[in-house]
Amino acid sequence: MCGIVGYIGTKEAYPILIKGLKRLEYRGYDSAGCALISENNAVLNVYKAKGKVSDLEAVASNNDITGTLGIAHTRWATHGVPSEVNAHPHLSQSGNLTLVHNGIIENYGTLRDQLKDRGYDFKSETDTEVLVQLIEYVMVTNDCDLPTAVRGALKQVFGAYAIAVVDKRNPEVLVAARKSSPLAVGVVDDCSEYFLASDASPIAEYTKQIVYLNDEEVAVIKRGEKLHVLKLNGEETDAEVKEVNVDLSMLDHEGYPHFMLKEIFDQPNVLKDCMRGRIVESPYSHEPQVILSAVTNNRRQLLQAKRIVIVSCGTSWHAGLIGKQLIEHFCRIPVEVAYASEFRYSDPVIGPDDVVMAISQSGETADTLAAIQLAKERGALIFGIVNGVGSSIARESDTGTYIHVGPEIGVASTKAFTGQVTVLTLLALALGMAKGTVEQDEYEETIKELQRIPEKIEKILKQNDKIKEMASTFTFAHNFLYLGRGWNYPVALEGALKLKEISYIHAEGYPAAEMKHGPIALVDAEMPVVFIATHHKLYQKIISNMQEVISRHGRIIAVVTEGDEQVKNMVHDVIEVPQTLACLAPLLSVIPLQLLSYHVAVAKGLNVDQPRNLAKSVTVE
């Protein structure tokens, strides 16, 4: 949600800011703005627009966009409707300070009333304007510099924030701070320029050296000087520089009409990257084995775990449901899967014998981050499974594994889901072998089949044109039902979510056997029903469920194993996937559902990469 970009250095800031905002468009937003301090006359120029970054560019064209210091923002509305007035940056009453902000200031109402009593006027409905006015108030009443005023103001704030603020009277300084919302500073060796962003994607083009701010840290960025990072009490702390490698090609469409389609087609290659170095040949048997440093280095705690609790949200929660089955099957450890947003408020029974596993693509999901912080306080081992290198969840975790699928730009997650399931499979196999709860033959067979999954996905992707043609007949549907059993039940949930997210068609996923307990009442000739019916031990039971839908004139789309003549003779629309082990079936059966949702949305003329009301990374409650 929202995106911050900042620059101070020797180059013109505006082109860097605009390119950075475009790199962050995937986060979801409804308005955009930027502020530049013109070096010609020390004027602060602020440009804002409701809509897209391209609308901001139109507003700024033919205006003064000079300056080597600037901040910019894409806003996802919380307080106040999307509008030019509510868009960031916001100005202080004097017009000297300007600020951009991600997050929510929970006590903004009280602070606003106090500032109004002191003569401050407000132009917007936002909590952000309250913060910039508060910083100016602290600055004036204490006769202090900007970094001191920022620290003083933030001590009075409750909530989440990532901010960047500048003072037009001092164009040599940019101040940034964070709490529960991500913020990264890109540095160059000679300190001649600095880059600021919500994540590494806008920075990676210019430098690989990045400092990720921790909660309640303030970065004082001065032109030509070493970066200083302070705690709110003024104590200086070490700025840990991390080297981050971002594949810039993954930030471009590379000939695909949308990022989502590109990322669906990326999956064969990125899953190879996900497995690379983790599946190696045994020096003794020359058979494949799984080596995960997170298991090797935390062997005792993981082996002694009485229970694993997976916390996650959205698509990651669906991956967690598959992870539960994988871990219980291979490791015989009981697993619970909880929505992170509910876990943190449910007073969970968590202790030192538990492992709490956090799954998040971005590594910045606010509810998941809060959930593991609670679990950590209660003594649990925290295991993170994230894609965002250096992210908040990665840093808060005691151990964990990156999924390494590269930046995912499309808001509807695709390759991150299959990457998460792949990592969960590797983890279950490694831990099961360490515990002695998986037979050697099954262990080796599963690893070998996992290595074949990328080429099998490639085979499914060759049906893209067929699925596109099929999808065109479903654009006017108002409801979909997705049904699966066993390993494929979470895939039904994920398929329904994908369709909802990008096509705005209501869809629900259910275990197929639960259809008779309510959903069957909805089935008629206008209701498309998607069955995930690959071969496994429950196959015949799901065939019976299909017959029940057919008898009520429902329109079935069936995802089946190659060569399934029984289902082909029953239904009109069939998508075949290669044969695989039951435990790996979700990695294949989800691919047609991703393509189906994509093509339905495109046929409806919708923006699949930036669906309405959604954000890629939900960094606020």
XYZ file of C-alpha atoms in Angstrom:
621
model
C 0.000 0.000 0.000
C 1.245 3.447 -0.926
C 4.746 4.086 -2.140
C 7.481 6.514 -1.142
C 10.398 7.622 -3.281
C 13.039 10.205 -2.381
C 16.305 11.479 -3.801
C 19.082 13.843 -2.757
C 22.283 14.116 -4.733
C 23.857 15.597 -7.837
C 21.313 14.587 -10.482
C 17.942 16.079 -11.331
C 15.521 14.480 -8.888
C 12.289 14.564 -10.917
C 13.085 11.823 -13.465
C 14.311 9.546 -10.655
C 11.167 10.183 -8.620
C 8.797 9.516 -11.512
C 10.592 6.337 -12.546
C 10.553 5.219 -8.909
C 6.830 5.832 -8.583
C 6.239 3.726 -11.679
C 8.307 0.942 -10.130
C 5.951 1.092 -7.131
C 2.669 1.206 -9.057
C 2.151 -2.492 -8.270
C 1.569 -1.603 -4.618
C -1.842 -0.116 -5.448
C -2.753 3.579 -5.317
C -5.343 6.185 -6.259
C -3.336 9.423 -6.461
C 0.250 10.587 -6.820
C 2.392 13.586 -6.027
C 5.904 14.939 -5.731
C 7.745 17.837 -4.124
C 10.969 19.394 -5.440
C 13.163 22.127 -4.054
C 14.257 24.266 -6.978
C 17.910 25.173 -6.701
C 17.453 28.350 -8.726
C 15.423 30.193 -6.114
C 14.968 27.743 -3.220
C 11.275 27.435 -4.061
C 9.369 24.360 -2.971
C 7.261 23.085 -5.876
C 4.538 20.566 -5.101
C 2.547 18.778 -7.818
C -0.319 16.381 -7.133
C -2.944 14.519 -9.128
C -5.792 12.123 -8.532
C -5.284 8.996 -10.630
C -2.124 7.521 -12.073
C 1.501 8.602 -12.186
C 0.875 9.601 -15.797
C -1.700 12.104 -14.510
C 0.952 13.540 -12.202
C 3.326 13.868 -15.141
C 0.663 15.814 -17.025
C 0.199 18.192 -14.091
C 3.950 18.744 -13.720
C 4.595 19.281 -17.433
C 5.424 22.870 -18.398
C 6.151 23.647 -14.741
C 9.424 24.004 -12.844
C 10.658 20.476 -12.152
C 14.280 21.376 -11.419
C 16.080 20.432 -8.252
C 18.358 17.756 -6.877
C 16.235 17.104 -3.765
C 12.753 15.685 -3.946
C 10.207 13.333 -2.437
C 7.269 11.582 -4.113
C 4.354 9.370 -3.217
C 1.576 7.141 -4.496
C -1.401 7.146 -2.124
C -3.852 4.381 -1.254
C -6.696 6.188 0.494
C -7.302 5.612 4.189
C -8.315 8.938 5.761
C -10.163 10.980 3.156
C -11.402 10.110 -0.328
C -9.009 9.964 -3.290
C -8.536 13.571 -4.407
C -5.859 16.061 -5.331
C -6.244 17.781 -1.955
C -5.787 14.535 -0.008
C -2.899 13.359 -2.174
C 0.645 13.614 -0.799
C 2.960 15.478 -0.308
C 1.340 17.636 2.370
C 2.581 21.059 3.426
C 2.946 22.570 6.871
C 1.036 25.775 7.575
C 4.068 27.976 6.861
C 4.726 26.144 3.607
C 8.307 25.425 4.689
C 7.919 21.708 5.355
C 6.517 19.008 3.116
C 5.998 15.363 3.956
C 4.944 12.027 2.429
C 3.664 9.211 4.607
C 2.677 5.540 4.440
C 0.718 4.080 7.329
C -1.978 5.255 9.715
C -1.663 7.721 12.611
C -4.189 6.305 15.048
C -4.345 9.341 17.374
C -4.497 11.870 14.553
C -7.918 13.141 15.717
C -6.635 14.152 19.146
C -3.482 15.711 17.679
C -5.527 17.582 15.084
C -7.788 19.097 17.749
C -4.769 20.159 19.804
C -3.130 21.799 16.801
C -6.368 23.556 15.835
C -6.500 25.027 19.346
C -2.999 26.399 18.680
C -4.031 28.123 15.481
C -3.265 25.534 12.848
C -5.612 25.166 9.870
C -6.069 21.993 7.835
C -6.819 21.715 4.132
C -7.156 17.927 3.811
C -8.956 15.103 5.575
C -5.755 13.108 6.065
C -3.869 11.973 9.125
C -0.680 12.818 7.217
C -1.304 16.564 7.239
C -1.609 16.355 11.014
C 1.883 14.858 11.182
C 3.582 17.556 9.095
C 1.830 20.276 11.124
C 2.929 18.582 14.354
C 6.550 18.473 13.173
C 6.423 22.198 12.396
C 4.843 22.919 15.779
C 7.631 21.025 17.587
C 10.232 22.772 15.435
C 8.900 26.252 16.180
C 8.182 25.821 19.888
C 11.536 24.170 20.605
C 13.596 26.213 18.117
C 15.206 23.006 16.864
C 16.368 21.578 13.552
C 14.304 19.250 11.354
C 15.730 15.894 12.565
C 15.112 16.858 16.190
C 11.580 18.042 15.409
C 10.782 14.807 13.584
C 11.952 12.733 16.538
C 9.989 14.917 18.957
C 6.809 14.682 16.926
C 7.034 10.925 16.423
C 7.242 10.395 20.185
C 3.677 11.738 20.339
C 2.348 9.520 17.571
C 0.543 6.187 17.868
C 0.254 4.004 14.805
C 2.304 3.046 11.774
C 4.400 5.288 9.600
C 7.077 5.526 6.985
C 7.796 9.170 6.243
C 10.070 11.420 4.260
C 10.158 15.134 5.057
C 12.140 18.119 3.777
C 12.458 21.802 4.691
C 12.755 24.225 1.773
C 15.028 26.427 3.899
C 17.595 23.638 4.122
C 17.820 21.799 0.770
C 20.851 19.829 1.954
C 18.867 17.519 4.263
C 16.212 14.832 3.829
C 14.799 13.160 6.950
C 13.092 9.751 6.902
C 11.643 7.507 9.608
C 9.661 4.302 9.985
C 7.547 2.246 12.320
C 5.656 -0.838 11.120
C 5.864 0.312 7.508
C 8.867 -0.437 5.267
C 11.454 2.117 4.210
C 14.840 1.604 2.564
C 17.747 3.970 1.932
C 20.024 3.382 -1.049
C 23.588 4.607 -0.555
C 26.572 5.097 -2.843
C 30.140 4.708 -1.657
C 31.133 8.384 -1.825
C 27.915 9.641 -0.155
C 27.300 11.935 -3.117
C 23.708 10.805 -3.465
C 21.047 8.864 -1.600
C 17.866 7.140 -2.716
C 14.799 6.480 -0.590
C 11.953 4.069 -1.310
C 9.352 1.771 0.199
C 11.250 -1.204 -1.202
C 14.346 -1.904 -3.252
C 12.719 -1.849 -6.709
C 13.090 1.918 -7.349
C 16.637 1.902 -5.929
C 18.187 -1.167 -7.560
C 18.912 0.618 -10.841
C 21.260 3.043 -9.078
C 22.869 1.108 -6.228
C 22.866 -2.343 -4.619
C 23.842 -0.936 -1.213
C 20.695 -0.568 0.878
C 19.964 0.241 4.513
C 16.604 -1.017 5.773
C 15.389 1.163 8.621
C 14.093 -0.584 11.723
C 11.099 0.476 13.781
C 11.386 3.877 15.454
C 14.562 4.786 13.586
C 15.135 8.157 11.948
C 17.524 8.554 9.003
C 19.229 11.916 8.645
C 20.386 12.108 5.039
C 22.716 15.005 4.278
C 24.132 15.696 0.877
C 27.755 14.555 0.699
C 27.860 13.258 4.272
C 27.697 9.815 5.863
C 24.215 8.488 6.600
C 23.181 8.916 10.239
C 20.491 6.707 11.767
C 19.073 7.709 15.146
C 16.620 6.204 17.583
C 13.763 8.396 18.757
C 15.713 9.220 21.918
C 18.548 10.648 19.799
C 20.961 7.749 20.313
C 22.855 6.973 17.125
C 22.688 3.412 15.864
C 24.648 1.507 13.255
C 23.284 1.675 9.735
C 23.659 -1.895 8.483
C 24.250 -1.866 4.742
C 22.962 -4.886 2.839
C 23.773 -5.768 -0.755
C 20.566 -6.444 -2.637
C 20.435 -7.907 -6.126
C 17.218 -7.248 -8.015
C 16.763 -8.678 -11.498
C 15.703 -5.502 -13.297
C 14.301 -7.502 -16.202
C 11.563 -8.698 -13.845
C 10.483 -5.082 -13.396
C 9.625 -4.793 -17.116
C 6.863 -6.396 -19.163
C 9.358 -7.951 -21.605
C 6.790 -8.132 -24.393
C 3.887 -9.396 -22.294
C 0.744 -7.234 -22.172
C 0.583 -7.452 -18.360
C 2.901 -8.295 -15.503
C 0.468 -10.946 -14.313
C 0.734 -12.931 -17.545
C 4.511 -12.527 -17.566
C 4.710 -13.790 -14.003
C 2.490 -16.785 -14.779
C 4.879 -17.672 -17.598
C 7.902 -16.964 -15.347
C 7.010 -19.890 -13.084
C 9.023 -22.671 -14.745
C 12.222 -20.626 -14.480
C 11.677 -19.098 -11.054
C 10.813 -22.453 -9.492
C 14.153 -23.742 -10.774
C 15.748 -20.736 -9.031
C 13.760 -21.541 -5.912
C 15.157 -25.102 -5.845
C 18.691 -24.238 -7.001
C 21.297 -25.050 -4.359
C 18.674 -26.640 -2.130
C 18.420 -29.955 -3.969
C 21.875 -31.508 -4.256
C 23.334 -34.920 -4.941
C 24.084 -37.025 -1.894
C 27.829 -37.822 -1.684
C 26.946 -41.307 -0.447
C 24.067 -42.545 -2.604
C 24.320 -40.001 -5.449
C 20.568 -39.596 -5.082
C 19.041 -36.127 -4.628
C 18.641 -34.699 -1.157
C 17.264 -31.466 0.263
C 19.624 -29.190 2.170
C 18.104 -26.165 3.903
C 20.363 -24.131 6.159
C 17.320 -23.099 8.219
C 16.756 -26.760 9.137
C 20.451 -27.556 9.598
C 21.068 -24.552 11.867
C 17.889 -24.948 13.935
C 17.686 -28.721 13.927
C 17.078 -29.236 17.647
C 14.273 -26.668 17.992
C 12.518 -27.815 14.836
C 12.774 -31.499 15.695
C 11.485 -30.920 19.209
C 8.573 -28.701 18.125
C 5.308 -29.918 19.588
C 3.311 -27.878 17.078
C 3.728 -25.561 14.107
C 1.405 -22.596 13.652
C 1.360 -20.982 10.225
C 0.272 -17.319 10.132
C -0.413 -15.568 6.859
C -2.986 -13.680 4.795
C -4.661 -14.067 1.414
C -2.830 -16.189 -1.127
C -0.103 -16.930 1.428
C -2.775 -18.391 3.709
C -3.782 -20.763 0.927
C -0.137 -21.798 0.544
C -0.119 -22.355 4.294
C -3.043 -24.795 4.016
C -0.985 -26.853 1.578
C 2.025 -26.499 3.881
C -0.035 -27.945 6.729
C -0.731 -31.084 4.708
C 2.895 -31.366 3.587
C 4.352 -31.017 7.087
C 1.841 -33.316 8.717
C 2.322 -35.916 5.979
C 6.122 -35.934 5.895
C 6.978 -34.811 9.451
C 4.021 -35.973 11.584
C 3.977 -32.669 13.446
C 0.538 -31.130 14.094
C 0.061 -27.881 12.183
C -2.479 -25.098 12.561
C -3.058 -22.416 9.932
C -4.322 -19.062 11.181
C -5.222 -15.804 9.534
C -2.594 -13.427 10.869
C -5.207 -10.700 11.296
C -7.217 -12.916 13.668
C -4.248 -14.591 15.370
C -2.891 -11.385 16.848
C -6.183 -10.548 18.566
C -7.236 -14.040 19.658
C -4.956 -14.369 22.715
C -3.348 -17.473 21.163
C -1.849 -20.198 23.319
C 1.774 -20.069 22.156
C 4.896 -21.152 23.999
C 8.570 -22.145 23.652
C 7.695 -25.583 22.251
C 5.949 -24.028 19.252
C 7.258 -22.920 15.882
C 5.347 -20.039 14.334
C 5.819 -19.890 10.583
C 5.109 -16.610 8.803
C 4.411 -16.713 5.059
C 4.386 -13.424 3.135
C 5.390 -12.479 -0.391
C 6.481 -8.955 0.501
C 7.690 -9.721 4.001
C 5.944 -6.500 5.053
C 2.348 -7.641 5.668
C 1.361 -5.677 8.759
C -0.882 -8.324 10.347
C 1.645 -11.111 9.781
C 4.454 -8.994 11.186
C 2.422 -8.192 14.296
C 1.503 -11.868 14.697
C 5.115 -13.026 14.796
C 6.081 -10.222 17.152
C 3.416 -11.483 19.554
C 4.576 -15.089 19.144
C 8.181 -14.060 19.697
C 7.265 -12.399 22.977
C 5.782 -15.730 24.089
C 8.936 -17.671 23.321
C 8.112 -19.375 20.027
C 10.706 -19.943 17.323
C 9.831 -17.735 14.340
C 10.363 -19.215 10.878
C 9.886 -16.808 7.966
C 9.047 -17.771 4.397
C 9.195 -14.576 2.349
C 10.165 -13.273 -1.052
C 11.247 -9.772 -0.022
C 14.956 -9.932 0.816
C 15.777 -7.788 3.839
C 12.077 -7.260 4.589
C 10.677 -6.658 8.059
C 9.424 -10.236 8.536
C 12.776 -11.604 7.336
C 14.569 -9.458 9.915
C 12.141 -10.304 12.732
C 12.353 -14.055 12.099
C 14.754 -16.284 14.034
C 15.352 -18.304 10.903
C 13.664 -18.976 7.599
C 13.893 -19.425 3.871
C 13.546 -17.014 0.980
C 11.456 -18.230 -1.946
C 13.691 -16.430 -4.496
C 11.134 -15.957 -7.287
C 12.155 -12.371 -8.043
C 9.986 -9.244 -7.802
C 6.286 -9.920 -8.247
C 4.637 -6.829 -9.707
C 1.106 -8.014 -10.494
C -1.145 -7.418 -7.502
C -2.731 -10.872 -7.881
C -0.035 -13.254 -6.675
C 0.950 -16.107 -9.002
C 4.609 -17.086 -8.962
C 4.916 -16.231 -5.269
C 2.221 -18.822 -4.486
C 3.984 -21.622 -6.350
C 7.303 -20.488 -4.860
C 5.848 -20.670 -1.356
C 4.439 -24.153 -1.977
C 7.794 -25.272 -3.397
C 9.668 -24.018 -0.334
C 7.122 -25.624 1.983
C 7.644 -28.924 0.135
C 11.422 -28.648 0.516
C 11.036 -27.789 4.200
C 8.696 -30.724 4.867
C 11.049 -33.138 3.101
C 14.172 -31.861 4.888
C 12.501 -31.877 8.287
C 10.853 -35.247 7.674
C 14.181 -36.836 6.787
C 15.825 -35.276 9.857
C 13.026 -36.674 12.053
C 13.035 -40.061 10.370
C 9.316 -39.794 9.585
C 9.589 -40.219 5.819
C 10.739 -43.356 4.043
C 13.862 -43.001 1.895
C 12.053 -44.174 -1.241
C 9.224 -41.665 -0.864
C 11.725 -38.923 -0.011
C 13.777 -39.505 -3.169
C 10.734 -40.019 -5.385
C 9.188 -36.737 -4.224
C 12.408 -34.777 -4.770
C 12.829 -36.171 -8.282
C 9.229 -35.371 -9.162
C 9.556 -31.868 -7.693
C 12.483 -31.273 -10.065
C 10.202 -32.216 -12.989
C 7.497 -29.720 -12.017
C 8.920 -26.755 -14.022
C 8.851 -28.670 -17.314
C 5.337 -29.886 -16.536
C 4.222 -26.298 -15.934
C 5.683 -25.390 -19.325
C 3.464 -28.035 -20.869
C 0.369 -26.553 -19.202
C 1.295 -23.050 -20.400
C 1.100 -24.275 -23.997
C -2.675 -24.430 -23.460
C -2.826 -20.666 -22.952
C -4.683 -19.989 -26.213
C -7.231 -22.710 -25.464
C -7.871 -21.292 -21.984
C -8.141 -17.777 -23.440
C -10.858 -18.917 -25.835
C -12.645 -20.772 -23.040
C -12.496 -17.738 -20.742
C -14.276 -15.505 -23.250
C -17.494 -17.456 -22.701
C -17.540 -16.703 -18.960
C -17.158 -12.916 -18.910
C -20.833 -12.333 -18.142
C -21.042 -14.801 -15.247
C -21.998 -13.261 -11.914
C -20.851 -16.141 -9.713
C -18.368 -19.008 -9.834
C -17.958 -22.031 -7.589
C -14.546 -23.718 -7.207
C -14.409 -27.221 -5.746
C -11.522 -29.486 -4.815
C -10.629 -32.159 -2.299
C -7.553 -33.088 -0.284
C -4.419 -31.467 -1.655
C -6.501 -29.551 -4.203
C -8.958 -27.962 -1.779
C -6.626 -24.987 -1.097
C -6.194 -24.657 -4.878
C -9.964 -24.188 -5.153
C -9.734 -21.362 -2.634
C -6.830 -19.809 -4.522
C -8.574 -20.087 -7.893
C -11.661 -18.365 -6.519
C -9.570 -15.608 -4.971
C -7.752 -14.933 -8.248
C -11.026 -14.570 -10.126
C -12.476 -12.237 -7.481
C -9.367 -10.085 -7.337
C -9.023 -9.219 -10.999
C -12.365 -9.896 -12.731
C -14.673 -8.655 -9.933
C -16.809 -11.780 -10.351
C -18.029 -13.261 -7.095
C -16.409 -16.660 -6.564
C -16.211 -19.090 -3.675
C -13.982 -22.086 -3.040
C -15.171 -25.120 -1.085
C -14.143 -28.679 -0.335
C -16.163 -30.572 -2.937
C -17.878 -32.743 -0.334
C -19.225 -29.611 1.368
C -21.162 -28.663 -1.754
C -24.167 -30.624 -0.508
C -24.131 -28.646 2.739
C -25.316 -25.403 1.192
C -23.589 -24.274 -2.028
C -25.492 -26.773 -4.195
C -28.539 -24.541 -3.721
C -26.846 -21.977 -5.988
C -26.148 -24.347 -8.855
C -28.118 -23.751 -12.052
C -27.433 -23.242 -15.756
C -25.992 -19.770 -15.037
C -23.428 -21.011 -12.498
C -19.982 -22.059 -13.777
C -18.462 -24.656 -11.436
C -14.732 -25.322 -11.542
C -13.681 -28.790 -10.378
C -10.029 -29.540 -9.607
C -10.222 -33.269 -10.285
C -6.715 -34.590 -10.813
C -6.130 -38.268 -10.069
C -5.744 -39.071 -6.391
C -7.460 -41.279 -3.848
C -10.569 -39.062 -3.727
C -10.997 -38.965 -7.499
C -14.112 -41.144 -7.667
C -15.786 -39.133 -4.927
C -15.246 -35.877 -6.816
C -16.682 -37.539 -9.941
C -19.857 -38.107 -7.923
C -19.884 -34.418 -7.023
C -19.623 -33.570 -10.726
C -22.664 -35.744 -11.472
C -24.638 -33.796 -8.885
C -23.798 -30.517 -10.627
C -24.541 -31.931 -14.089
C -27.960 -33.088 -12.931
C -28.708 -29.483 -11.948
C -27.527 -28.128 -15.321
C -24.419 -26.449 -13.923
C -21.656 -25.538 -16.404
C -18.496 -27.422 -15.378
C -14.887 -26.489 -16.050
C -12.728 -29.453 -15.041
C -9.002 -29.491 -14.368
C -8.001 -33.112 -14.825
C -4.975 -35.358 -15.280
C -3.870 -35.967 -18.860
C -5.726 -38.825 -20.507
C -8.793 -38.614 -18.272
C -11.448 -39.813 -20.723
C -14.108 -40.285 -18.042
C -14.396 -36.571 -17.272
C -13.971 -35.583 -20.939
C -17.086 -37.577 -21.727
C -19.012 -35.901 -18.914
C -18.327 -32.173 -19.300
C -17.783 -29.594 -22.015
C -14.737 -27.668 -20.730
C -11.649 -29.657 -19.727
C -8.102 -28.494 -19.027
C -5.500 -31.233 -18.726
C -2.415 -31.171 -16.533
C 0.416 -33.734 -16.448
C 0.390 -36.620 -13.994
C 2.290 -35.976 -10.758
C 2.347 -37.079 -7.127
C -0.739 -36.103 -5.138
C 1.273 -33.923 -2.750
C 2.661 -31.909 -5.689
C -0.634 -31.625 -7.571
C -1.305 -28.029 -6.377
C 1.801 -26.802 -8.220
C 0.220 -27.930 -11.495
C -3.519 -27.599 -10.930
C -3.241 -23.928 -9.932
C -1.685 -22.875 -13.276
C -4.869 -23.263 -15.402
C -6.823 -21.341 -12.758
C -4.343 -18.466 -12.894
C -4.693 -18.334 -16.677
C -8.477 -18.625 -16.527
C -8.830 -15.683 -14.129
C -6.372 -13.611 -16.166
C -8.150 -14.150 -19.474
C -11.634 -13.593 -18.027
C -10.477 -10.233 -16.620
C -8.735 -9.196 -19.847
C -11.809 -10.129 -21.873
C -13.788 -7.811 -19.592
C -11.344 -4.991 -20.345
C -10.035 -4.730 -16.771
C -6.624 -3.703 -15.466
C -5.367 -7.033 -14.167
C -2.120 -5.650 -12.743
C -3.802 -2.958 -10.656
C -7.284 -4.167 -9.663
C -9.489 -1.662 -7.915
C -9.264 -1.244 -4.145
C -6.367 -3.723 -3.830
C -2.749 -3.215 -2.845
C 0.134 -5.599 -3.410
C 1.610 -5.189 0.029
C -0.856 -4.571 2.861
C 1.323 -2.631 5.265
C -1.499 -1.211 7.414
C -4.397 -2.836 9.256
